[in-house]
Amino acid sequence: VISRVIGREIIDSRGNPTVEVDVELSDGSLGRAAVPSGASTGAREAVELRDGDPARFHGKGVRRAVDAVNDAICDTVVGLSADDQASVDAALIDLDGTPDKARLGANALLGVSLATAKAAAASHRLPLYRYIGGVDARLLPVPMMNIVNGGAHADNPLDFQEFMIAPVGAATFAEAVRMGSEVFHTLRGTLLAAGHSVNVGDEGGFAPDLRTADEALEFVVGAVERSGYKAGTDITIVMDPASSEFFRDGAYHYTGEGVRRSPAEHADFLAELVERYPVASVEDPMAEDDHEGWRDLTARLGDRCQLTGDDVFCTNESLLRAGISDGIANAILVKVNQIGTLTETLATVATAHRAGYTVVMSHRSGETEDTTIADLAVATGCGQIKTGSLSRADRTAKYNQLVRIEEELGSQARYAGRDTLRLRG
Ligand code: PGA
Ligand code: ZN
């Protein structure tokens, strides 16, 4: 039974305030969760409540959300059974009473929801992935490691937000981390040799002054091969252009490249990149409001490339259902704070799986030392996780947690590998 709930304002990896929650049970078990925060957010995400008081944190304080945790939410959930996650989450949703969690804040709700699950797991003396996923939870995800950062995550001219490597050919998760780390360091060397900066962006990937996706892909593929791996077989390439960020007035504005592309030209450009490079997965290839573009691209590329909906679905089960019946995407990115409770997150994952959509568990560009998503990736058996580069502790904390889970599972552990991605090419 939940006996105490404590919210506090901490800071995230970008130095912005965020919500952390402790949930204590009557048996003394403790769960703690910290809430992440995005920069290139989808328009239909649940509301991240910020104070807007310019006197504190440039308006980004989360005292109102923290107060909601310590007052209204605490009053509501104390006395509830932490084992009954669905009831706790339903109580949170009811108490908020708005469709987008704008009253108390999805950041307040999510902190309590996740901390409740962690407290319950502790009370059962189970690791979180086992508590949520049961005895079948033993699939370690393929990591999508974001080694070149652009877009809203870096101060460089690169239009596309993320260039990732996915070591699908590894035998184990730990080996995938080693492969990723080797490529990361090889890339560092080749960027330096070419006279580029090796400063990193929000997700720990390099943020060199590159202008085009081609240049970035050349560097990434080059680093994979120079590290002794076969691009497309050992390590495949994943991109997140985050297309909503540069779509306006019906066109895609590539400011780094200095060109504007119509939806059809943008789709042609992406199709060509998928053709010319070993790209196995593209996230948000089209903007969240460009449903026609999304449908056309899915029909065109969907059988040979994973097309992952982030902004277009916002981890929202009804948006996903609409997308499924519309023929939009064949995979979904899942970010717990886009929807605000664990129960809703798991429902979205289940709906995706039932429709044959693959699922990528994901961090946000603003993160903390919290590693819940690593456990959720194993708990759901989704087979893929996107949690940044091979630097910055806010990113590596998740990879390191997965290394620990793999060790704990021992001979039971399976690495998702090649089968998990919708690899056709
Ligand atoms: P965000 O970006 O966390 O800044 O929204 C991540 C993404 O677009 O996948
Ligand atoms: Zn994205």
Tab-separated table of C-alpha atoms and ligand atoms in Angstrom:
chain	number	residue	atom	x	y	z
A	1	VAL	CA	0.000	0.000	0.000
A	2	ILE	CA	1.284	3.452	-0.925
A	3	SER	CA	2.085	5.327	2.265
A	4	ARG	CA	4.085	8.339	1.132
A	5	VAL	CA	4.602	10.314	-2.084
A	6	ILE	CA	7.274	12.968	-2.356
A	7	GLY	CA	7.849	15.171	-5.388
A	8	ARG	CA	10.880	17.364	-5.902
A	9	GLU	CA	12.395	19.622	-8.542
A	10	ILE	CA	15.736	18.311	-9.857
A	11	ILE	CA	17.658	19.175	-13.017
A	12	ASP	CA	17.968	17.218	-16.217
A	13	SER	CA	20.843	16.665	-18.657
A	14	ARG	CA	20.319	20.077	-20.243
A	15	GLY	CA	20.342	21.795	-16.858
A	16	ASN	CA	16.591	22.368	-16.935
A	17	PRO	CA	14.336	21.548	-14.006
A	18	THR	CA	12.303	18.363	-14.058
A	19	VAL	CA	10.166	16.317	-11.678
A	20	GLU	CA	11.450	13.487	-9.510
A	21	VAL	CA	9.106	11.417	-7.371
A	22	ASP	CA	9.655	9.015	-4.470
A	23	VAL	CA	6.881	6.570	-3.664
A	24	GLU	CA	7.106	4.717	-0.369
A	25	LEU	CA	5.013	1.699	0.561
A	26	SER	CA	3.802	0.663	3.981
A	27	ASP	CA	6.288	-2.236	3.950
A	28	GLY	CA	9.127	0.283	3.571
A	29	SER	CA	9.766	-0.355	-0.138
A	30	LEU	CA	10.860	2.685	-2.106
A	31	GLY	CA	10.494	3.592	-5.773
A	32	ARG	CA	12.053	6.647	-7.363
A	33	ALA	CA	11.545	7.989	-10.881
A	34	ALA	CA	12.695	11.094	-12.724
A	35	VAL	CA	10.846	12.498	-15.715
A	36	PRO	CA	12.527	13.202	-19.084
A	37	SER	CA	11.837	16.152	-21.381
A	38	GLY	CA	11.892	16.599	-25.169
A	39	ALA	CA	13.094	19.430	-27.399
A	40	SER	CA	11.526	18.421	-30.708
A	41	THR	CA	8.186	17.533	-29.199
A	42	GLY	CA	5.097	16.343	-31.023
A	43	ALA	CA	2.145	18.737	-31.013
A	44	ARG	CA	-0.172	16.115	-29.525
A	45	GLU	CA	1.993	15.041	-26.602
A	46	ALA	CA	0.568	15.123	-23.091
A	47	VAL	CA	1.311	18.459	-21.444
A	48	GLU	CA	4.594	19.014	-19.640
A	49	LEU	CA	3.577	21.511	-16.982
A	50	ARG	CA	6.045	24.366	-16.476
A	51	ASP	CA	5.609	27.344	-14.170
A	52	GLY	CA	6.279	30.100	-16.689
A	53	ASP	CA	7.664	32.228	-13.869
A	54	PRO	CA	10.539	34.187	-15.446
A	55	ALA	CA	12.112	34.717	-12.012
A	56	ARG	CA	13.009	31.024	-11.773
A	57	PHE	CA	14.841	28.821	-14.290
A	58	HIS	CA	13.923	31.214	-17.123
A	59	GLY	CA	10.294	30.210	-16.717
A	60	LYS	CA	10.993	26.474	-16.866
A	61	GLY	CA	10.469	25.690	-13.184
A	62	VAL	CA	8.244	22.714	-12.362
A	63	ARG	CA	7.060	23.768	-8.903
A	64	ARG	CA	3.409	23.563	-9.893
A	65	ALA	CA	3.844	19.965	-11.050
A	66	VAL	CA	5.815	19.161	-7.883
A	67	ASP	CA	3.105	20.770	-5.740
A	68	ALA	CA	0.513	18.658	-7.548
A	69	VAL	CA	2.503	15.548	-6.610
A	70	ASN	CA	2.863	16.560	-2.985
A	71	ASP	CA	-0.724	17.712	-2.497
A	72	ALA	CA	-3.572	16.502	-4.714
A	73	ILE	CA	-1.871	13.405	-6.107
A	74	CYS	CA	-0.465	12.336	-2.757
A	75	ASP	CA	-3.921	12.646	-1.166
A	76	THR	CA	-5.407	10.514	-3.933
A	77	VAL	CA	-2.932	7.648	-4.172
A	78	VAL	CA	-1.933	7.165	-0.544
A	79	GLY	CA	-3.787	4.069	0.598
A	80	LEU	CA	-3.965	2.525	-2.893
A	81	SER	CA	-2.233	-0.766	-3.623
A	82	ALA	CA	0.970	-0.236	-5.607
A	83	ASP	CA	0.474	-3.727	-7.062
A	84	ASP	CA	-2.535	-2.458	-8.927
A	85	GLN	CA	-0.777	-0.195	-11.405
A	86	ALA	CA	-3.873	0.122	-13.585
A	87	SER	CA	-5.944	1.481	-10.693
A	88	VAL	CA	-3.247	3.893	-9.596
A	89	ASP	CA	-2.875	5.202	-13.144
A	90	ALA	CA	-6.650	5.424	-13.598
A	91	ALA	CA	-6.855	7.444	-10.373
A	92	LEU	CA	-4.149	9.798	-11.678
A	93	ILE	CA	-5.934	10.255	-15.015
A	94	ASP	CA	-9.276	10.840	-13.257
A	95	LEU	CA	-7.824	13.332	-10.850
A	96	ASP	CA	-6.274	15.322	-13.672
A	97	GLY	CA	-9.516	15.197	-15.612
A	98	THR	CA	-8.217	16.650	-18.896
A	99	PRO	CA	-7.588	14.719	-22.128
A	100	ASP	CA	-3.975	15.937	-22.364
A	101	LYS	CA	-3.074	15.952	-18.648
A	102	ALA	CA	-2.782	19.715	-18.700
A	103	ARG	CA	-4.171	20.367	-15.226
A	104	LEU	CA	-1.666	18.515	-13.042
A	105	GLY	CA	0.913	17.960	-15.758
A	106	ALA	CA	1.995	14.731	-17.463
A	107	ASN	CA	5.351	15.272	-15.775
A	108	ALA	CA	3.689	15.060	-12.353
A	109	LEU	CA	1.596	12.030	-13.321
A	110	LEU	CA	4.422	10.121	-14.972
A	111	GLY	CA	6.769	10.540	-12.017
A	112	VAL	CA	4.175	9.033	-9.686
A	113	SER	CA	3.181	6.302	-12.135
A	114	LEU	CA	6.743	5.063	-12.692
A	115	ALA	CA	7.803	5.444	-9.056
A	116	THR	CA	4.766	3.362	-8.050
A	117	ALA	CA	5.831	0.535	-10.384
A	118	LYS	CA	9.380	0.663	-9.035
A	119	ALA	CA	8.176	0.593	-5.436
A	120	ALA	CA	5.932	-2.377	-6.212
A	121	ALA	CA	8.822	-4.196	-7.901
A	122	ALA	CA	11.008	-3.533	-4.865
A	123	SER	CA	8.290	-4.797	-2.570
A	124	HIS	CA	8.163	-8.063	-4.538
A	125	ARG	CA	11.967	-8.154	-4.598
A	126	LEU	CA	11.883	-8.296	-8.366
A	127	PRO	CA	13.854	-6.310	-10.899
A	128	LEU	CA	11.568	-3.838	-12.689
A	129	TYR	CA	11.724	-5.614	-16.065
A	130	ARG	CA	10.624	-8.870	-14.417
A	131	TYR	CA	7.913	-7.246	-12.312
A	132	ILE	CA	6.366	-5.640	-15.406
A	133	GLY	CA	7.221	-8.250	-18.030
A	134	GLY	CA	7.006	-11.506	-16.092
A	135	VAL	CA	9.173	-14.557	-16.706
A	136	ASP	CA	9.089	-14.037	-20.479
A	137	ALA	CA	11.017	-10.783	-20.165
A	138	ARG	CA	14.411	-11.855	-21.439
A	139	LEU	CA	14.843	-10.173	-24.830
A	140	LEU	CA	17.618	-7.567	-24.862
A	141	PRO	CA	16.932	-4.770	-27.370
A	142	VAL	CA	19.076	-3.686	-30.290
A	143	PRO	CA	20.382	-0.241	-29.339
A	144	MET	CA	20.026	2.609	-31.829
A	145	MET	CA	22.993	4.763	-30.956
A	146	ASN	CA	22.804	8.368	-32.049
A	147	ILE	CA	26.389	9.225	-32.959
A	148	VAL	CA	25.776	12.321	-35.096
A	149	ASN	CA	23.422	14.960	-33.682
A	150	GLY	CA	21.795	17.753	-35.672
A	151	GLY	CA	18.456	19.536	-35.868
A	152	ALA	CA	17.076	20.793	-32.569
A	153	HIS	CA	19.686	18.822	-30.607
A	154	ALA	CA	22.819	20.573	-31.789
A	155	ASP	CA	24.116	23.949	-32.798
A	156	ASN	CA	25.189	22.916	-36.305
A	157	PRO	CA	23.614	23.343	-39.759
A	158	LEU	CA	22.566	19.680	-40.125
A	159	ASP	CA	18.857	19.538	-40.979
A	160	PHE	CA	18.315	15.946	-39.880
A	161	GLN	CA	18.280	15.433	-36.140
A	162	GLU	CA	19.820	11.983	-35.648
A	163	PHE	CA	22.165	9.566	-37.386
A	164	MET	CA	22.295	6.284	-35.503
A	165	ILE	CA	24.064	2.948	-35.654
A	166	ALA	CA	22.301	-0.290	-34.706
A	167	PRO	CA	24.695	-3.214	-34.088
A	168	VAL	CA	22.238	-5.899	-35.211
A	169	GLY	CA	25.002	-8.426	-35.849
A	170	ALA	CA	26.184	-8.576	-32.236
A	171	ALA	CA	25.725	-11.830	-30.333
A	172	THR	CA	24.876	-10.094	-27.069
A	173	PHE	CA	23.825	-6.666	-25.845
A	174	ALA	CA	27.232	-6.142	-24.231
A	175	GLU	CA	28.873	-6.843	-27.577
A	176	ALA	CA	26.548	-4.340	-29.246
A	177	VAL	CA	27.758	-1.724	-26.769
A	178	ARG	CA	31.380	-2.578	-27.534
A	179	MET	CA	30.777	-2.326	-31.278
A	180	GLY	CA	28.995	0.986	-30.850
A	181	SER	CA	31.759	2.370	-28.677
A	182	GLU	CA	34.414	1.345	-31.199
A	183	VAL	CA	32.574	3.035	-34.052
A	184	PHE	CA	31.980	6.137	-31.903
A	185	HIS	CA	35.724	6.487	-31.271
A	186	THR	CA	36.648	5.733	-34.871
A	187	LEU	CA	34.205	8.425	-35.961
A	188	ARG	CA	35.793	10.841	-33.520
A	189	GLY	CA	39.136	10.222	-35.185
A	190	THR	CA	37.872	10.655	-38.736
A	191	LEU	CA	35.984	13.826	-37.859
A	192	LEU	CA	39.089	15.286	-36.211
A	193	ALA	CA	41.245	14.301	-39.163
A	194	ALA	CA	38.808	16.105	-41.469
A	195	GLY	CA	39.111	19.242	-39.347
A	196	HIS	CA	35.704	18.973	-37.694
A	197	SER	CA	34.713	19.706	-34.122
A	198	VAL	CA	34.076	16.652	-31.955
A	199	ASN	CA	31.946	18.486	-29.426
A	200	VAL	CA	28.788	16.574	-28.649
A	201	GLY	CA	25.085	17.444	-28.856
A	202	ASP	CA	22.254	16.851	-26.404
A	203	GLU	CA	22.261	13.096	-26.901
A	204	GLY	CA	26.019	12.641	-26.739
A	205	GLY	CA	26.631	12.255	-30.466
A	206	PHE	CA	29.085	14.436	-32.340
A	207	ALA	CA	27.733	17.672	-33.737
A	208	PRO	CA	30.121	18.550	-36.561
A	209	ASP	CA	29.520	21.429	-38.929
A	210	LEU	CA	28.051	19.271	-41.677
A	211	ARG	CA	25.327	20.550	-43.965
A	212	THR	CA	23.885	17.524	-45.672
A	213	ALA	CA	22.556	14.105	-44.731
A	214	ASP	CA	24.914	12.642	-47.344
A	215	GLU	CA	27.969	14.033	-45.571
A	216	ALA	CA	26.769	12.695	-42.218
A	217	LEU	CA	25.981	9.273	-43.665
A	218	GLU	CA	29.401	9.091	-45.381
A	219	PHE	CA	31.116	9.744	-42.058
A	220	VAL	CA	28.942	7.253	-40.168
A	221	VAL	CA	29.193	4.451	-42.736
A	222	GLY	CA	32.923	5.159	-43.083
A	223	ALA	CA	33.415	4.837	-39.329
A	224	VAL	CA	31.499	1.548	-39.258
A	225	GLU	CA	33.683	0.039	-41.976
A	226	ARG	CA	36.918	1.469	-40.660
A	227	SER	CA	36.089	-0.208	-37.358
A	228	GLY	CA	36.059	-3.535	-39.173
A	229	TYR	CA	32.305	-4.019	-39.430
A	230	LYS	CA	30.149	-4.521	-42.449
A	231	ALA	CA	27.625	-1.731	-42.779
A	232	GLY	CA	24.150	-3.131	-43.332
A	233	THR	CA	25.038	-6.557	-41.952
A	234	ASP	CA	26.897	-6.119	-38.673
A	235	ILE	CA	25.706	-2.596	-38.101
A	236	THR	CA	22.787	-0.939	-39.837
A	237	ILE	CA	22.079	2.757	-40.065
A	238	VAL	CA	19.028	4.433	-38.563
A	239	MET	CA	17.971	8.038	-39.138
A	240	ASP	CA	15.583	10.385	-37.403
A	241	PRO	CA	15.172	13.443	-39.620
A	242	ALA	CA	12.500	14.686	-37.147
A	243	SER	CA	10.733	16.067	-40.191
A	244	SER	CA	8.022	17.933	-38.273
A	245	GLU	CA	10.727	20.369	-37.193
A	246	PHE	CA	11.348	21.714	-40.690
A	247	PHE	CA	7.916	21.315	-42.292
A	248	ARG	CA	5.840	24.446	-42.729
A	249	ASP	CA	3.475	25.871	-45.326
A	250	GLY	CA	3.290	22.500	-47.029
A	251	ALA	CA	7.022	22.145	-47.676
A	252	TYR	CA	10.182	20.793	-46.080
A	253	HIS	CA	12.666	23.596	-45.485
A	254	TYR	CA	16.231	22.320	-45.443
A	255	THR	CA	17.994	25.366	-44.041
A	256	GLY	CA	21.423	23.714	-43.718
A	257	GLU	CA	21.329	22.661	-47.349
A	258	GLY	CA	19.578	25.852	-48.326
A	259	VAL	CA	16.818	24.120	-50.308
A	260	ARG	CA	13.086	23.633	-50.002
A	261	ARG	CA	11.472	20.354	-50.962
A	262	SER	CA	7.828	19.533	-51.611
A	263	PRO	CA	6.510	16.465	-49.741
A	264	ALA	CA	7.039	14.396	-52.909
A	265	GLU	CA	10.602	15.702	-53.340
A	266	HIS	CA	11.333	15.123	-49.660
A	267	ALA	CA	10.076	11.532	-50.015
A	268	ASP	CA	12.211	11.047	-53.147
A	269	PHE	CA	15.224	12.358	-51.256
A	270	LEU	CA	14.638	9.919	-48.382
A	271	ALA	CA	13.996	6.991	-50.728
A	272	GLU	CA	17.277	7.752	-52.452
A	273	LEU	CA	19.177	7.800	-49.146
A	274	VAL	CA	17.625	4.453	-48.188
A	275	GLU	CA	18.702	3.142	-51.593
A	276	ARG	CA	22.279	4.425	-51.433
A	277	TYR	CA	23.099	3.746	-47.790
A	278	PRO	CA	22.420	0.738	-45.536
A	279	VAL	CA	19.556	2.524	-43.776
A	280	ALA	CA	17.211	0.025	-42.118
A	281	SER	CA	14.934	2.397	-40.264
A	282	VAL	CA	13.772	5.996	-40.588
A	283	GLU	CA	11.880	7.741	-37.814
A	284	ASP	CA	9.536	10.632	-38.535
A	285	PRO	CA	10.438	10.614	-42.220
A	286	MET	CA	7.403	12.837	-42.764
A	287	ALA	CA	5.976	15.606	-40.581
A	288	GLU	CA	3.263	14.871	-38.022
A	289	ASP	CA	0.723	16.909	-40.003
A	290	ASP	CA	1.706	15.546	-43.409
A	291	HIS	CA	-0.536	12.487	-43.290
A	292	GLU	CA	-0.722	12.215	-47.049
A	293	GLY	CA	3.061	12.215	-47.267
A	294	TRP	CA	3.213	9.594	-44.511
A	295	ARG	CA	0.721	7.345	-46.334
A	296	ASP	CA	2.543	7.639	-49.653
A	297	LEU	CA	5.940	6.965	-48.128
A	298	THR	CA	4.673	3.971	-46.157
A	299	ALA	CA	3.213	2.478	-49.332
A	300	ARG	CA	6.454	3.142	-51.168
A	301	LEU	CA	9.146	2.167	-48.632
A	302	GLY	CA	7.290	0.273	-45.948
A	303	ASP	CA	8.222	-3.162	-47.265
A	304	ARG	CA	11.934	-2.561	-47.153
A	305	CYS	CA	12.455	-0.101	-44.355
A	306	GLN	CA	11.215	0.348	-40.814
A	307	LEU	CA	9.276	3.629	-40.758
A	308	THR	CA	8.862	4.702	-37.164
A	309	GLY	CA	6.204	7.159	-36.043
A	310	ASP	CA	7.275	9.461	-33.208
A	311	ASP	CA	5.585	12.888	-33.463
A	312	VAL	CA	2.747	11.441	-35.534
A	313	PHE	CA	1.696	9.010	-32.753
A	314	CYS	CA	3.010	10.585	-29.527
A	315	THR	CA	2.779	7.156	-27.790
A	316	ASN	CA	-0.966	7.758	-27.850
A	317	GLU	CA	-3.041	4.635	-28.416
A	318	SER	CA	-5.848	6.400	-30.282
A	319	LEU	CA	-3.436	8.281	-32.564
A	320	LEU	CA	-1.707	4.961	-33.219
A	321	ARG	CA	-5.006	3.220	-34.028
A	322	ALA	CA	-5.900	5.982	-36.466
A	323	GLY	CA	-2.457	5.662	-38.074
A	324	ILE	CA	-2.767	1.894	-38.356
A	325	SER	CA	-6.057	2.133	-40.214
A	326	ASP	CA	-4.649	4.946	-42.371
A	327	GLY	CA	-1.589	2.951	-43.450
A	328	ILE	CA	0.820	5.282	-41.697
A	329	ALA	CA	4.203	3.871	-40.595
A	330	ASN	CA	5.038	0.290	-39.626
A	331	ALA	CA	6.667	1.005	-36.271
A	332	ILE	CA	6.179	3.312	-33.308
A	333	LEU	CA	8.578	5.155	-31.063
A	334	VAL	CA	7.485	4.910	-27.436
A	335	LYS	CA	8.309	7.699	-25.001
A	336	VAL	CA	6.701	7.395	-21.584
A	337	ASN	CA	6.370	11.133	-21.044
A	338	GLN	CA	4.498	11.658	-24.313
A	339	ILE	CA	1.502	9.940	-22.737
A	340	GLY	CA	2.126	10.223	-18.995
A	341	THR	CA	1.373	6.874	-17.348
A	342	LEU	CA	2.873	3.394	-17.446
A	343	THR	CA	-0.491	1.713	-18.069
A	344	GLU	CA	-1.184	3.809	-21.158
A	345	THR	CA	2.357	3.232	-22.402
A	346	LEU	CA	1.975	-0.542	-22.131
A	347	ALA	CA	-1.434	-0.386	-23.845
A	348	THR	CA	0.099	1.474	-26.783
A	349	VAL	CA	2.878	-1.117	-27.048
A	350	ALA	CA	0.328	-3.949	-27.014
A	351	THR	CA	-1.774	-2.294	-29.716
A	352	ALA	CA	1.294	-1.794	-31.894
A	353	HIS	CA	2.359	-5.414	-31.510
A	354	ARG	CA	-1.118	-6.690	-32.318
A	355	ALA	CA	-1.063	-4.684	-35.548
A	356	GLY	CA	2.364	-6.033	-36.504
A	357	TYR	CA	4.059	-2.707	-35.859
A	358	THR	CA	7.507	-2.889	-34.311
A	359	VAL	CA	8.202	-0.843	-31.194
A	360	VAL	CA	11.237	1.240	-30.258
A	361	MET	CA	11.520	2.202	-26.573
A	362	SER	CA	12.986	5.701	-26.390
A	363	HIS	CA	14.567	8.342	-24.188
A	364	ARG	CA	14.055	12.093	-24.647
A	365	SER	CA	16.761	14.575	-25.541
A	366	GLY	CA	16.477	15.871	-21.969
A	367	GLU	CA	17.195	12.944	-19.650
A	368	THR	CA	18.363	12.113	-16.152
A	369	GLU	CA	20.177	9.246	-14.480
A	370	ASP	CA	16.858	7.380	-14.349
A	371	THR	CA	17.076	4.080	-16.264
A	372	THR	CA	13.439	2.966	-16.279
A	373	ILE	CA	13.244	2.764	-20.078
A	374	ALA	CA	15.997	0.138	-20.154
A	375	ASP	CA	13.814	-2.111	-18.014
A	376	LEU	CA	10.731	-1.256	-20.068
A	377	ALA	CA	12.488	-2.319	-23.263
A	378	VAL	CA	13.128	-5.764	-21.742
A	379	ALA	CA	9.738	-5.925	-20.007
A	380	THR	CA	7.846	-5.367	-23.261
A	381	GLY	CA	10.203	-7.516	-25.331
A	382	CYS	CA	10.068	-4.785	-27.959
A	383	GLY	CA	13.553	-5.583	-29.236
A	384	GLN	CA	14.740	-2.034	-29.898
A	385	ILE	CA	15.842	0.898	-27.766
A	386	LYS	CA	16.933	4.372	-28.744
A	387	THR	CA	18.821	6.079	-25.975
A	388	GLY	CA	21.541	8.209	-27.422
A	389	SER	CA	25.222	7.943	-28.019
A	390	LEU	CA	28.156	6.297	-26.305
A	391	SER	CA	28.879	9.356	-24.190
A	392	ARG	CA	27.056	11.414	-21.551
A	393	ALA	CA	26.073	9.536	-18.418
A	394	ASP	CA	22.380	10.320	-18.986
A	395	ARG	CA	22.635	8.141	-22.143
A	396	THR	CA	25.149	5.496	-21.068
A	397	ALA	CA	23.208	4.882	-17.823
A	398	LYS	CA	20.519	3.144	-19.892
A	399	TYR	CA	23.013	1.035	-21.849
A	400	ASN	CA	24.810	0.105	-18.634
A	401	GLN	CA	21.523	-0.946	-17.031
A	402	LEU	CA	20.881	-3.233	-19.998
A	403	VAL	CA	24.355	-4.739	-19.600
A	404	ARG	CA	23.429	-5.499	-15.970
A	405	ILE	CA	20.074	-6.996	-16.964
A	406	GLU	CA	21.764	-9.190	-19.544
A	407	GLU	CA	24.234	-10.401	-16.936
A	408	GLU	CA	21.461	-11.093	-14.444
A	409	LEU	CA	19.440	-13.083	-17.003
A	410	GLY	CA	22.532	-15.124	-17.789
A	411	SER	CA	21.876	-17.994	-20.180
A	412	GLN	CA	18.204	-16.976	-20.355
A	413	ALA	CA	19.056	-13.706	-22.068
A	414	ARG	CA	18.513	-13.347	-25.796
A	415	TYR	CA	19.774	-10.470	-27.902
A	416	ALA	CA	17.160	-9.258	-30.375
A	417	GLY	CA	19.660	-8.877	-33.219
A	418	ARG	CA	18.759	-8.826	-36.860
A	419	ASP	CA	15.224	-10.230	-36.673
A	420	THR	CA	13.809	-7.376	-34.716
A	421	LEU	CA	14.229	-4.562	-37.194
A	422	ARG	CA	12.014	-4.643	-40.213
A	423	LEU	CA	15.056	-5.478	-42.220
A	424	ARG	CA	14.353	-6.243	-45.823
A	425	GLY	CA	17.330	-4.818	-47.659
B	1	PGA	P1	13.117	14.990	-28.290
B	1	PGA	O1	13.749	14.260	-29.549
B	1	PGA	O2	13.286	14.153	-27.102
B	1	PGA	O3	13.908	16.263	-28.273
B	1	PGA	O4	11.668	15.230	-28.644
B	1	PGA	C1	13.809	12.883	-29.695
B	1	PGA	C2	13.197	12.434	-30.969
B	1	PGA	O5	12.725	13.239	-31.803
B	1	PGA	O6	13.140	11.235	-31.183
B	2	ZN	ZN	12.019	11.434	-33.150
